[in-house]
């Protein structure tokens, strides 16, 4: 593999960026040169130090790493751009999450879809139009990997800003479902839990609202057993106690029961292939009240906690044992290796629709499997899910499309049209307008 | 025009059948021979007498009319079959309308869509599969006009039962929008109110959820003025008082303000082209409460009134002055004349999609304009409405498709999947299941 | 009907323009005002005189008619623009027709498709891009009717030059098939020959390569009898003698046997719905030699005759009895009346594909039936012909699309690609290139 | 990898079957058990001996191999079925190849398309309908690999006979183009010739009429250099001498100049991705005469030689040094390994269209890249070639579709319709009918 120059936009992050550098270290990717860019330059500079310490602690060869003061400089000569940012202060989540509650609209995450996702898009997309423009001017041949939510819309915004961009969106949600099925396989076949890579899922949908039309392990079709499980009424117990325990322990991201994913299989014939806290936000049935969603064992990540943690992270000084690595976690490094010729990879990815999803218009950003090899990603044709699932996905994608257009053209009337079409919206139009206006103001204040 | 033999299924009706016979009389269609069939044979027999009296009162030539005891006999040798029935007792409306209210689901009509529409379909469709089968055996070349709701599904059921059937669905809802626009034209251009036929609407959608992508009078494009009107905030007044007055006067079908039709134009770029009481049922925004829908000036037709009127109608003896006619009202007679060579006609109609609606799958029953001439109806290509409207229509059509399949295969699991996908449904899945089961039982009891 | 101002581009023509004015006169369309424009101003001026004499001879009210010296002036204030021109001198036909013969490529007409049609397009299309531009500036709301060949490409060029143009292409070829079927009806049903309007054809295809997927008279399906005829081997006699007689009598346009139209029905399941001399040019089977095409009774219109007649026409002085009219011939006047509110019309027309032809891409110019009413034409959905016919039409349309693009971008390499894809081309590529180059030069010299 | 039971239909072949067994041996696939089935049972029995000797000569572990007398027995318990047969005697090629010449129709191969391909299909497809039926009854879960031509139609016939069959068609033609490009890479970049696997082609089309919409080596886009080459006029030299030399040396399959593949790139924007002797047969430009095709350096494989070689092969006794192996040649073994879990593979394959080719109808057999893993093949979305190439491929696919239908329904009228639509056909219809009838008779006699 040749030398690779990588720019990380959002390089001051204490989470994603550090994990990525750990992974680079553990895979001994010494032919990598990294530019960290962050609107908070000091955060990026701190991360340079952390990166160096990671290599020392783990006895890995140092890779070249610099914090850059401008985005232009950080993009210069880059082969790969990674974008993982927070659009606006964490305090913006108040408008995204808390304001809608006053109107009876509940969201478990609120960063992808629902009123929260749309307002977050309103903050994020202008940045992405601009990133794309800069990339088109400075490093048009670079590959671009986006990790930012709303994933679909941010990636779409990159293509809107620079149609020839080589960008993809990456997300881990499918991996969680693979792990869940791996644990079932262990039980069903009385074998040690397989690695998640051994569970082959046929993925179709849009990010965070993805479905598995097929599931295999070792060539064995798992769908019959999964359907049997989904149709077993006894699994749909009230999990409010489980949820309360999670809340107490601040385990906000735990949703390993996957009852909502299984509900889709039971009622609509395909398995949800993202975490329940995401899936729940794309349909009107699970978030009618907090009690309802809690009964599925799913806590809603609280605004207060998000703000507190964000501040803690900011000031955190990493201890050496936190930097010690056993094995890589992020698929990001494997994608990097595949795109630059070190290996081939077959995995899920978010790309413009060239036909991989037959039931959505061309060019929408969609999630399917794809084959990664040197300087190339080719999406696989996804199997068509049943009509009603196609319809749900289509609705999400159409609302995303209207949202993209509205933000690109700065047209708040169209944005409101998209807003009331969101599956979580059930307010009378006038109430919806009040909410929308209030959120717009909140989103601006805190930005 | 040659002699035409017409079979009226539901020929005991005191409403539609009598109006149709009045129209035949006023147009002096003496070359018509009519078979009346009704599950209530006496009702049909009574209508024979009424028909004869209509001709006498109006000094029209008598046409041949007979009440038949079996459907087979009534279909024999027919050129045209007209179906206008009530599927099950009027008391079934209790399950359709009152039961959902207990769960917070309100419907203004409840015969087309929503939980009420789906349960009504469950009662009606098996009859239509059977009508189609009988027609295929006895009079396969006959034209079939369906007036029964749920219009789309009943017509689809005819094609399911006999794919080569020459059937169409007819509905008056578009005419109301034409009349409303005619009244606006009078005001805008300071002319006497034009006849509704002079208002040309480009119609697209499914029955009762249709939209006008264009509107012309005398070749003048009316869309700019309509958009201006829809964007005039002052028209969206609280019409609760107006509604209460209608309720008091039992004017259940009055909804001439068309604020919901105009809302669609304001927020989504095309004008609703059905009555507001229908349009409101296809989206989640207007029926969140009775207060909400009343504020648009729209009363909900009460169950009690429906039962009372049904009984009154049954026993009604028509006075001569009620049978006197000034001019024809039903387009049915014009359709009959066009299909049998008396004139050409250009009007809206519900037909299988052969391409007239580019954004829906082939063979779904859709509503567009069409050209009627002897033994032929050719649908016009409808202009594509904006993406979000396409999405709403698609959702309705996909739910209808699943409903049709579920009822045809007697698959209540699939029917429930369709049920929770209905735009009016916002209940948690378990609550929805309770409602569904309760409605199923109610629908059976009263049938 | 209000006063209508019409511009005729090609108004110096001794054929089409004069016939049109006769029709206006016979229909007593006195509320018409005409601008004649022609690159030969004198020809236009002469036609003004002819028009006045037509009114006198026929005792019709005079309509206002002026010859204009510039196209800009002639378009001013127009409601309707009619375009019927000869692109380049008649002598250009030498390159279109005679040069290909040297390479063994024969064409019966050579103005629509084949090498001749493509080269004619090369001359004509730049004019149409320009007409459209002028119309967009001077009378953007005018309706535009094109009668010029290649019809499909000239009409497409108008839309390329001004996408919002209200243009259609009109052609009589379908009428000939209606008349042929009318004569069959007379024989089959022992009735007087019906008027061609009574024969309803479901039309699909592109101009001059149109097909009837259905045929009815008086509501009776004629397809069974037509199929029987097409499968009667005895009708496919050698008509060389018939053809020689036509040649002797200079009846170049006579092809009333319709054996090629019937061949399509026999081998591919739908009836050709244009004259055989046109149909033959779109497939490789009938023009392998002059002997072959003559055996179908079809003479090829000779170049010499075209040149001679063009000169005779130019200098012709019309005698009064040639100007006397019994009844209108051109559907043009009926279209005018329909578009300006005098009547409704249902007829075939060439329009951008909005969905009327499901098997061709959107926006291609296609021929189907359509409904004409005041300020509006709505195409009907055409029935899908069998796959192999769809394929033939698709090929023609794709070649047209490449031709349009090539001429618009002045890209002779792409034009050559289109050229060798034409169904009449069977030459080796190098030979084809020689022919192409020779034709390009000829087309320029004579222009 | 578990034990695999393979059935080879056509297992008496002296070519493909022996090469496949060599490959199994060299890859030491000892967990394989093989059933050889052939209509010539002795030929199969002989091959058993050859297989054993292969293992001995190469010091490989013996695999279990048996010749079976019935196809039913040979399919029993199979995991994989490989079909590589000759449909009818080699003498049938007389009708396929020699008879059309009398009518001026030349074919280089005549086993895929053209009159020869269609008549070969007429012999082969009934066998494949039957194979599929037997597989559905005896080993419905087996994977089926077809190597027989016409590849597309034989594979389609398997799906027609058993829609749930897990069948694919495999072909080497793309590999030849990879090797050609590898040799260019060596020259262009001054490197040793890369292995063909390093040349990544984006493949689209139908078997033997495939195109590369993209070409990369080591991540470098090769299209600019390939376009430059294709546009270099100097490469299109007259290669008649080269061809004559090949003819003398009986090198019938040599066509390494790829001028026709490059012609497609020059004139239509994508590179042909099969051998020139195949590509030439799908368009009317290269086979107008033997001289023409020879000028591209392409000999036509002679009928006489085919018959002679077939007889020689039949009686051939292999010497030990002919059985000695250095490395595997057939991708067949890699596909076997991938489908049964030994490795992953990314390669071209012929499968029903599920969306991988957006410009062809669903379910047609098409050739694209695909990802092979245990018990699964997922096709990649192919990039769309330019419109005119899409059109050529569509034509071939539509003719194949009609051919399949015609043979399945034993409808010679429809088969003739397909026959005259073939791109090589340019005869008048009556002549074409004579040819068709003569070929039908020849095909039956020799069968």
Short mmCIF file of N, CA, C and O in Angstrom, two decimals, chain A residues 143 200 202 216-221 344-346 354-358 362 371 373-376 378-384, chain D residues 143 200 202 216-221 344-346 354-358 362 371 373-376 378-384:
data_model
loop_
_atom_site.label_atom_id
_atom_site.label_comp_id
_atom_site.label_asym_id
_atom_site.label_seq_id
_atom_site.Cartn_x
_atom_site.Cartn_y
_atom_site.Cartn_z
N UNK A 143 -11.11 10.13 -1.66
CA UNK A 143 -12.28 9.45 -1.14
C UNK A 143 -12.75 10.18 0.12
O UNK A 143 -11.92 10.73 0.86
N UNK A 200 -24.04 -13.21 7.37
CA UNK A 200 -24.26 -12.46 6.13
C UNK A 200 -25.70 -11.95 6.08
O UNK A 200 -26.63 -12.74 6.07
N UNK A 202 -28.46 -9.60 3.94
CA UNK A 202 -28.80 -8.84 2.73
C UNK A 202 -29.45 -7.55 3.19
O UNK A 202 -30.59 -7.56 3.66
N UNK A 216 -27.75 -15.35 6.62
CA UNK A 216 -27.12 -16.67 6.54
C UNK A 216 -25.93 -16.76 7.48
O UNK A 216 -25.25 -15.77 7.75
N UNK A 217 -25.68 -17.96 7.97
CA UNK A 217 -24.44 -18.24 8.69
C UNK A 217 -23.90 -19.54 8.14
O UNK A 217 -24.63 -20.52 8.03
N UNK A 218 -22.67 -19.50 7.71
CA UNK A 218 -22.04 -20.72 7.20
C UNK A 218 -22.87 -21.32 6.05
O UNK A 218 -22.94 -22.53 5.90
N UNK A 219 -23.50 -20.45 5.28
CA UNK A 219 -24.31 -20.92 4.15
C UNK A 219 -25.70 -21.39 4.53
O UNK A 219 -26.50 -21.72 3.66
N UNK A 220 -26.00 -21.39 5.83
CA UNK A 220 -27.32 -21.86 6.27
C UNK A 220 -28.29 -20.68 6.32
O UNK A 220 -28.00 -19.64 6.93
N UNK A 221 -29.44 -20.83 5.71
CA UNK A 221 -30.47 -19.80 5.71
C UNK A 221 -31.07 -19.69 7.11
O UNK A 221 -31.70 -20.65 7.59
N UNK A 344 -9.58 -6.76 -0.02
CA UNK A 344 -10.93 -6.52 -0.50
C UNK A 344 -11.89 -6.61 0.67
O UNK A 344 -11.55 -7.18 1.71
N UNK A 345 -13.05 -6.00 0.53
CA UNK A 345 -13.99 -5.95 1.64
C UNK A 345 -15.40 -6.02 1.07
O UNK A 345 -15.67 -5.48 0.01
N UNK A 346 -16.27 -6.73 1.77
CA UNK A 346 -17.68 -6.75 1.38
C UNK A 346 -18.46 -6.33 2.60
O UNK A 346 -18.46 -7.02 3.62
N UNK A 354 -27.64 3.79 -7.66
CA UNK A 354 -27.42 3.61 -9.10
C UNK A 354 -28.27 2.46 -9.62
O UNK A 354 -28.16 2.10 -10.79
N UNK A 355 -29.12 1.92 -8.75
CA UNK A 355 -29.93 0.78 -9.15
C UNK A 355 -29.91 -0.30 -8.08
O UNK A 355 -30.69 -1.24 -8.13
N UNK A 356 -29.05 -0.14 -7.06
CA UNK A 356 -28.97 -1.18 -6.03
C UNK A 356 -30.29 -1.32 -5.30
O UNK A 356 -30.63 -2.40 -4.83
N UNK A 357 -31.04 -0.22 -5.19
CA UNK A 357 -32.37 -0.31 -4.59
C UNK A 357 -33.38 0.03 -5.67
O UNK A 357 -33.56 1.19 -6.05
N UNK A 358 -34.04 -1.01 -6.14
CA UNK A 358 -34.91 -0.86 -7.31
C UNK A 358 -36.17 -0.07 -7.01
O UNK A 358 -36.80 0.45 -7.93
N UNK A 362 -33.35 6.91 -8.58
CA UNK A 362 -31.91 7.01 -8.74
C UNK A 362 -31.35 8.20 -7.94
O UNK A 362 -32.02 9.21 -7.77
N UNK A 371 -19.13 -4.01 -2.62
CA UNK A 371 -17.84 -4.65 -2.72
C UNK A 371 -16.78 -3.55 -2.84
O UNK A 371 -16.85 -2.72 -3.75
N UNK A 373 -12.90 -2.50 -3.35
CA UNK A 373 -11.55 -2.89 -3.74
C UNK A 373 -10.78 -1.62 -4.11
O UNK A 373 -11.33 -0.52 -3.96
N UNK A 374 -9.56 -1.75 -4.52
CA UNK A 374 -8.73 -0.56 -4.69
C UNK A 374 -9.41 0.50 -5.55
O UNK A 374 -9.78 0.26 -6.69
N UNK A 375 -9.58 1.66 -4.97
CA UNK A 375 -10.15 2.84 -5.64
C UNK A 375 -11.54 2.59 -6.22
O UNK A 375 -11.88 3.17 -7.25
N UNK A 376 -12.33 1.78 -5.57
CA UNK A 376 -13.63 1.42 -6.14
C UNK A 376 -14.57 0.81 -5.11
O UNK A 376 -14.17 -0.01 -4.29
N UNK A 378 -18.45 -0.96 -5.41
CA UNK A 378 -19.57 -1.30 -6.29
C UNK A 378 -20.71 -1.85 -5.44
O UNK A 378 -20.57 -2.88 -4.81
N UNK A 379 -21.84 -1.14 -5.43
CA UNK A 379 -22.96 -1.64 -4.63
C UNK A 379 -23.56 -2.90 -5.23
O UNK A 379 -23.61 -3.07 -6.44
N UNK A 380 -24.01 -3.78 -4.36
CA UNK A 380 -24.75 -4.98 -4.79
C UNK A 380 -26.22 -4.64 -4.94
O UNK A 380 -26.74 -3.75 -4.26
N UNK A 381 -26.89 -5.38 -5.80
CA UNK A 381 -28.34 -5.25 -5.91
C UNK A 381 -28.99 -5.83 -4.65
O UNK A 381 -28.70 -6.97 -4.28
N UNK A 382 -29.80 -5.04 -4.00
CA UNK A 382 -30.48 -5.51 -2.79
C UNK A 382 -31.77 -6.22 -3.16
O UNK A 382 -32.46 -5.79 -4.09
N UNK A 383 -32.09 -7.28 -2.44
CA UNK A 383 -33.39 -7.94 -2.69
C UNK A 383 -34.51 -7.01 -2.29
O UNK A 383 -34.40 -6.26 -1.32
N UNK A 384 -35.61 -7.07 -3.01
CA UNK A 384 -36.74 -6.18 -2.70
C UNK A 384 -37.49 -6.68 -1.47
O UNK A 384 -37.94 -7.82 -1.44
N UNK D 143 -26.62 -26.18 -6.36
CA UNK D 143 -26.21 -25.11 -7.28
C UNK D 143 -26.01 -25.72 -8.65
O UNK D 143 -25.59 -26.88 -8.76
N UNK D 200 -9.52 -4.93 -13.32
CA UNK D 200 -10.92 -4.87 -12.89
C UNK D 200 -11.78 -4.26 -14.00
O UNK D 200 -11.59 -3.10 -14.36
N UNK D 202 -15.69 -3.30 -15.23
CA UNK D 202 -17.13 -3.19 -14.91
C UNK D 202 -17.89 -3.79 -16.07
O UNK D 202 -17.95 -3.20 -17.14
N UNK D 216 -9.85 -0.79 -14.61
CA UNK D 216 -8.84 -0.27 -13.68
C UNK D 216 -7.74 -1.30 -13.46
O UNK D 216 -8.00 -2.51 -13.51
N UNK D 217 -6.55 -0.82 -13.23
CA UNK D 217 -5.47 -1.69 -12.78
C UNK D 217 -4.79 -0.98 -11.62
O UNK D 217 -4.45 0.20 -11.73
N UNK D 218 -4.69 -1.69 -10.53
CA UNK D 218 -4.02 -1.10 -9.37
C UNK D 218 -4.68 0.22 -8.96
O UNK D 218 -4.01 1.15 -8.51
N UNK D 219 -5.98 0.31 -9.17
CA UNK D 219 -6.69 1.53 -8.81
C UNK D 219 -6.60 2.64 -9.85
O UNK D 219 -7.23 3.69 -9.70
N UNK D 220 -5.83 2.41 -10.90
CA UNK D 220 -5.66 3.45 -11.93
C UNK D 220 -6.73 3.27 -13.00
O UNK D 220 -6.89 2.17 -13.55
N UNK D 221 -7.43 4.33 -13.34
CA UNK D 221 -8.46 4.30 -14.38
C UNK D 221 -7.78 4.16 -15.74
O UNK D 221 -7.03 5.05 -16.17
N UNK D 344 -13.86 -16.35 -0.84
CA UNK D 344 -14.81 -15.45 -1.50
C UNK D 344 -14.28 -15.15 -2.90
O UNK D 344 -13.08 -15.31 -3.16
N UNK D 345 -15.16 -14.72 -3.78
CA UNK D 345 -14.75 -14.51 -5.17
C UNK D 345 -15.57 -13.35 -5.71
O UNK D 345 -16.75 -13.20 -5.37
N UNK D 346 -14.95 -12.52 -6.54
CA UNK D 346 -15.66 -11.46 -7.22
C UNK D 346 -15.38 -11.64 -8.69
O UNK D 346 -14.24 -11.50 -9.13
N UNK D 354 -32.03 -9.02 -11.44
CA UNK D 354 -32.80 -8.57 -10.29
C UNK D 354 -32.68 -7.07 -10.13
O UNK D 354 -33.17 -6.50 -9.15
N UNK D 355 -32.03 -6.42 -11.09
CA UNK D 355 -31.82 -4.99 -11.01
C UNK D 355 -30.38 -4.63 -11.35
O UNK D 355 -30.06 -3.46 -11.52
N UNK D 356 -29.52 -5.64 -11.49
CA UNK D 356 -28.11 -5.34 -11.77
C UNK D 356 -27.95 -4.62 -13.11
O UNK D 356 -27.06 -3.81 -13.28
N UNK D 357 -28.87 -4.89 -14.03
CA UNK D 357 -28.85 -4.16 -15.31
C UNK D 357 -30.15 -3.37 -15.39
O UNK D 357 -31.23 -3.91 -15.62
N UNK D 358 -30.01 -2.08 -15.17
CA UNK D 358 -31.18 -1.21 -15.02
C UNK D 358 -31.93 -1.03 -16.33
O UNK D 358 -33.09 -0.65 -16.33
N UNK D 362 -36.63 -7.06 -15.71
CA UNK D 362 -36.32 -8.02 -14.66
C UNK D 362 -36.38 -9.45 -15.20
O UNK D 362 -37.15 -9.75 -16.10
N UNK D 371 -20.65 -11.02 -6.47
CA UNK D 371 -19.85 -11.42 -5.31
C UNK D 371 -20.32 -12.81 -4.89
O UNK D 371 -21.49 -13.03 -4.60
N UNK D 373 -20.05 -15.93 -2.28
CA UNK D 373 -19.59 -16.41 -0.99
C UNK D 373 -20.41 -17.65 -0.65
O UNK D 373 -21.24 -18.08 -1.47
N UNK D 374 -20.19 -18.22 0.48
CA UNK D 374 -20.79 -19.51 0.78
C UNK D 374 -22.31 -19.51 0.54
O UNK D 374 -23.05 -18.71 1.10
N UNK D 375 -22.74 -20.38 -0.35
CA UNK D 375 -24.15 -20.58 -0.68
C UNK D 375 -24.85 -19.31 -1.15
O UNK D 375 -26.03 -19.11 -0.91
N UNK D 376 -24.16 -18.44 -1.83
CA UNK D 376 -24.74 -17.14 -2.21
C UNK D 376 -23.96 -16.46 -3.33
O UNK D 376 -22.72 -16.45 -3.32
N UNK D 378 -24.30 -12.61 -5.17
CA UNK D 378 -25.04 -11.35 -5.23
C UNK D 378 -24.50 -10.52 -6.37
O UNK D 378 -23.34 -10.12 -6.35
N UNK D 379 -25.35 -10.25 -7.37
CA UNK D 379 -24.86 -9.45 -8.50
C UNK D 379 -24.62 -7.99 -8.10
O UNK D 379 -25.34 -7.44 -7.26
N UNK D 380 -23.61 -7.39 -8.67
CA UNK D 380 -23.36 -5.95 -8.49
C UNK D 380 -24.18 -5.16 -9.49
O UNK D 380 -24.49 -5.65 -10.57
N UNK D 381 -24.50 -3.93 -9.13
CA UNK D 381 -25.14 -3.02 -10.07
C UNK D 381 -24.13 -2.64 -11.15
O UNK D 381 -23.04 -2.18 -10.83
N UNK D 382 -24.48 -2.86 -12.40
CA UNK D 382 -23.59 -2.49 -13.49
C UNK D 382 -23.81 -1.04 -13.89
O UNK D 382 -24.94 -0.56 -13.87
N UNK D 383 -22.73 -0.35 -14.22
CA UNK D 383 -22.89 1.03 -14.71
C UNK D 383 -23.62 1.01 -16.04
O UNK D 383 -23.44 0.11 -16.84
N UNK D 384 -24.44 2.03 -16.29
CA UNK D 384 -25.19 2.07 -17.55
C UNK D 384 -24.29 2.48 -18.71
O UNK D 384 -23.66 3.54 -18.65
#
